[in-house]
C-alpha cells in the first residue's frame, strides 16, 4: 500500500517537473509562429510559477476543509485541462492563460502531495518518500525534455503529452482514500481507523492500528489554535523564517530556472547552431540533473547540510562565472567553456542547492508553526521562481547572457556568506532538539555547537 502512496508522490512530482521543463523545447517554435516580445515571452513562460503561487495559497486554505484527496483530484483535472488548452492555443495570450491553469495545478500538487505522503507514511519511511518526490521533479523535467526531442516539430503535441501523467494522477488518486490524520481531524474516527488499516495492511481492529489512531487523536486534540503570522515573526521563530526564505531566494536567484525553462536558448547563445543539437544538449542537462540529485541524496546526511551548501554555492558561483566569461567574449573557442560551465552548474545545483532548501524547510520550524512556516517558505520559492523566469528574456535583451549569468554568479557567492553566518547544521539533530534550541533564544547558527550533529562518516 505504501508503494501506492509513493507512486502518487512520484506522479505529482513528475507533473511538477514536466510542466516546468516542457516549455524549453517549445519556445523556438512559438517564436516562429507568433510575434512575441521579450515581455510577453517572459510572462507566458513564467505563468506557471505565477499560477503556482496562487495555487499554493488556495491549497493551504482549502485542504483543511475539503481534504488532501479532493484537492489532488482537482489538481489532476486542472493538469489535464491546462495541457489540452495549451496544446490548442491560437494566440500567445491563450497560451499564457492555459499555463496559468497549469501553474495552479502545480502549486496545489506541490503543496498537497508532500502533505499526503507525510501524513500517510510510517515515520521511518517518510524521508525516503519525500526524497522520491524530489527525484520525481527532476525526472519530470527530463521527461519533458525527451518529449520536446521526440516531438521536435510540434509544440502542440509537446504540451498535449502532459495529459498522460495527469490522467495517471486522476486514476491513481481516485482509488486512494484520504489520510488518517485528516479524517481524524474531521472527527471521522472510524474512517480514520479503516484508512490506517488499509495503509499498514492490518486489520482495522489490530492493536497497532489502535495505537496509531490514539496518537493521531492526541495530536489533534492538542492543536489549540492555528498558527498566526505573529507566531511566525516572534523572536524565537524569526531566525528559522529567515533561513527558510533566504535559502529559497538563493536557490531561485542562482538562476536555475533560467536554465531549466530556457536551456535551448542558452545553448543557442553559447554557439549551438542547430535546433536539434540544442534540444539534445538540453536532454543532457536533464540527465545530469537527475543523476546528481541521487548524489545529493547520498551526501546530505553524510557530510551535513552546511558543507554540502558550501560546495553547492562555490560550484555554482564558479561555473556561472565561467559561462558569463564565455558569453561576454564572442570567441568561438570559448563555446566549449560555456557548455562545460553549464553542465558543472546543473551538477552543483542538483546535488546541493536543489534539494537542501526543501529538506531544511521541513526541519527548522517548531512544530506549532511548521505548516505555516513551510507554506510561507514554499511561497517564497514560487515568487522568486516567477521573478527569475519572467525577467530572464528582458534581462538578456538588456545586459546579454554574460551580464545575466554574472549576476546569478554574484548571488551564489553571497550564498556562501549567508550559509557561513546564518545556516545551522541540522544533520543528525532531532527535530525536538532543533526546537528546544530555537526556544532557548540562542542564535540558530550555533545549533551545531549546542547539540553536536552525529554526522554519518561511513
Ligand atoms: C527547484 C525548482 C527547480 C528544480 C530543478 C527545485 O529544487 O525548486 O525551481 O526547477 O529544483 O531541478
mmCIF file of N, CA and C in Angstrom, residues 1 58-59 116-117 128 154 170-171 186 233 255 259 287 301 307 329 346 367 386 397 418:
data_model
loop_
_atom_site.group_PDB
_atom_site.id
_atom_site.type_symbol
_atom_site.label_atom_id
_atom_site.label_comp_id
_atom_site.label_asym_id
_atom_site.label_seq_id
_atom_site.Cartn_x
_atom_site.Cartn_y
_atom_site.Cartn_z
ATOM 1 N N UNK A 1 0.826 -1.214 0.000
ATOM 2 C CA UNK A 1 0.000 0.000 0.000
ATOM 3 C C UNK A 1 0.862 1.267 0.000
ATOM 4 N N UNK A 58 -4.191 29.049 -2.303
ATOM 5 C CA UNK A 58 -5.532 28.468 -2.259
ATOM 6 C C UNK A 58 -5.517 27.107 -1.570
ATOM 7 N N UNK A 59 -4.500 26.281 -1.893
ATOM 8 C CA UNK A 59 -4.447 24.924 -1.353
ATOM 9 C C UNK A 59 -4.293 24.940 0.159
ATOM 10 N N UNK A 116 0.213 14.780 1.807
ATOM 11 C CA UNK A 116 -0.430 13.472 1.693
ATOM 12 C C UNK A 116 0.555 12.363 2.060
ATOM 13 N N UNK A 117 1.784 12.500 1.563
ATOM 14 C CA UNK A 117 2.796 11.478 1.842
ATOM 15 C C UNK A 117 3.148 11.477 3.318
ATOM 16 N N UNK A 128 12.519 8.897 3.003
ATOM 17 C CA UNK A 128 12.715 8.249 1.710
ATOM 18 C C UNK A 128 11.609 8.674 0.739
ATOM 19 N N UNK A 154 6.425 19.852 -33.318
ATOM 20 C CA UNK A 154 5.079 20.291 -32.935
ATOM 21 C C UNK A 154 4.979 20.655 -31.457
ATOM 22 N N UNK A 170 -5.092 11.205 -11.801
ATOM 23 C CA UNK A 170 -6.536 11.161 -11.570
ATOM 24 C C UNK A 170 -6.973 9.734 -11.205
ATOM 25 N N UNK A 171 -6.545 8.775 -12.010
ATOM 26 C CA UNK A 171 -6.964 7.382 -11.781
ATOM 27 C C UNK A 171 -6.361 6.870 -10.462
ATOM 28 N N UNK A 186 -11.380 15.633 11.154
ATOM 29 C CA UNK A 186 -12.787 15.889 10.829
ATOM 30 C C UNK A 186 -13.723 15.175 11.805
ATOM 31 N N UNK A 233 6.622 35.438 13.214
ATOM 32 C CA UNK A 233 7.571 36.553 13.317
ATOM 33 C C UNK A 233 8.098 36.740 14.731
ATOM 34 N N UNK A 255 19.563 31.296 -10.549
ATOM 35 C CA UNK A 255 19.262 31.261 -11.974
ATOM 36 C C UNK A 255 18.884 29.893 -12.512
ATOM 37 N N UNK A 259 17.858 28.339 -16.655
ATOM 38 C CA UNK A 259 18.405 27.193 -17.392
ATOM 39 C C UNK A 259 17.315 26.158 -17.691
ATOM 40 N N UNK A 287 19.513 14.902 -17.777
ATOM 41 C CA UNK A 287 20.099 13.668 -17.232
ATOM 42 C C UNK A 287 21.058 13.999 -16.072
ATOM 43 N N UNK A 301 23.069 13.459 4.445
ATOM 44 C CA UNK A 301 23.222 13.068 5.848
ATOM 45 C C UNK A 301 24.656 12.687 6.172
ATOM 46 N N UNK A 307 28.204 21.823 4.891
ATOM 47 C CA UNK A 307 29.294 21.521 3.964
ATOM 48 C C UNK A 307 28.768 21.357 2.536
ATOM 49 N N UNK A 329 32.750 37.149 -24.030
ATOM 50 C CA UNK A 329 33.721 37.188 -25.122
ATOM 51 C C UNK A 329 33.179 36.337 -26.254
ATOM 52 N N UNK A 346 24.663 22.776 -13.379
ATOM 53 C CA UNK A 346 23.497 21.945 -13.061
ATOM 54 C C UNK A 346 23.894 20.837 -12.081
ATOM 55 N N UNK A 367 7.228 22.748 15.776
ATOM 56 C CA UNK A 367 6.018 22.041 15.358
ATOM 57 C C UNK A 367 4.797 22.953 15.229
ATOM 58 N N UNK A 386 9.121 32.902 -10.179
ATOM 59 C CA UNK A 386 8.435 33.773 -11.141
ATOM 60 C C UNK A 386 9.338 34.931 -11.552
ATOM 61 N N UNK A 397 17.990 40.663 -23.146
ATOM 62 C CA UNK A 397 17.943 41.726 -24.162
ATOM 63 C C UNK A 397 18.752 42.938 -23.706
ATOM 64 N N UNK A 418 25.928 33.861 3.356
ATOM 65 C CA UNK A 418 24.672 33.568 4.052
ATOM 66 C C UNK A 418 24.799 32.248 4.828
#
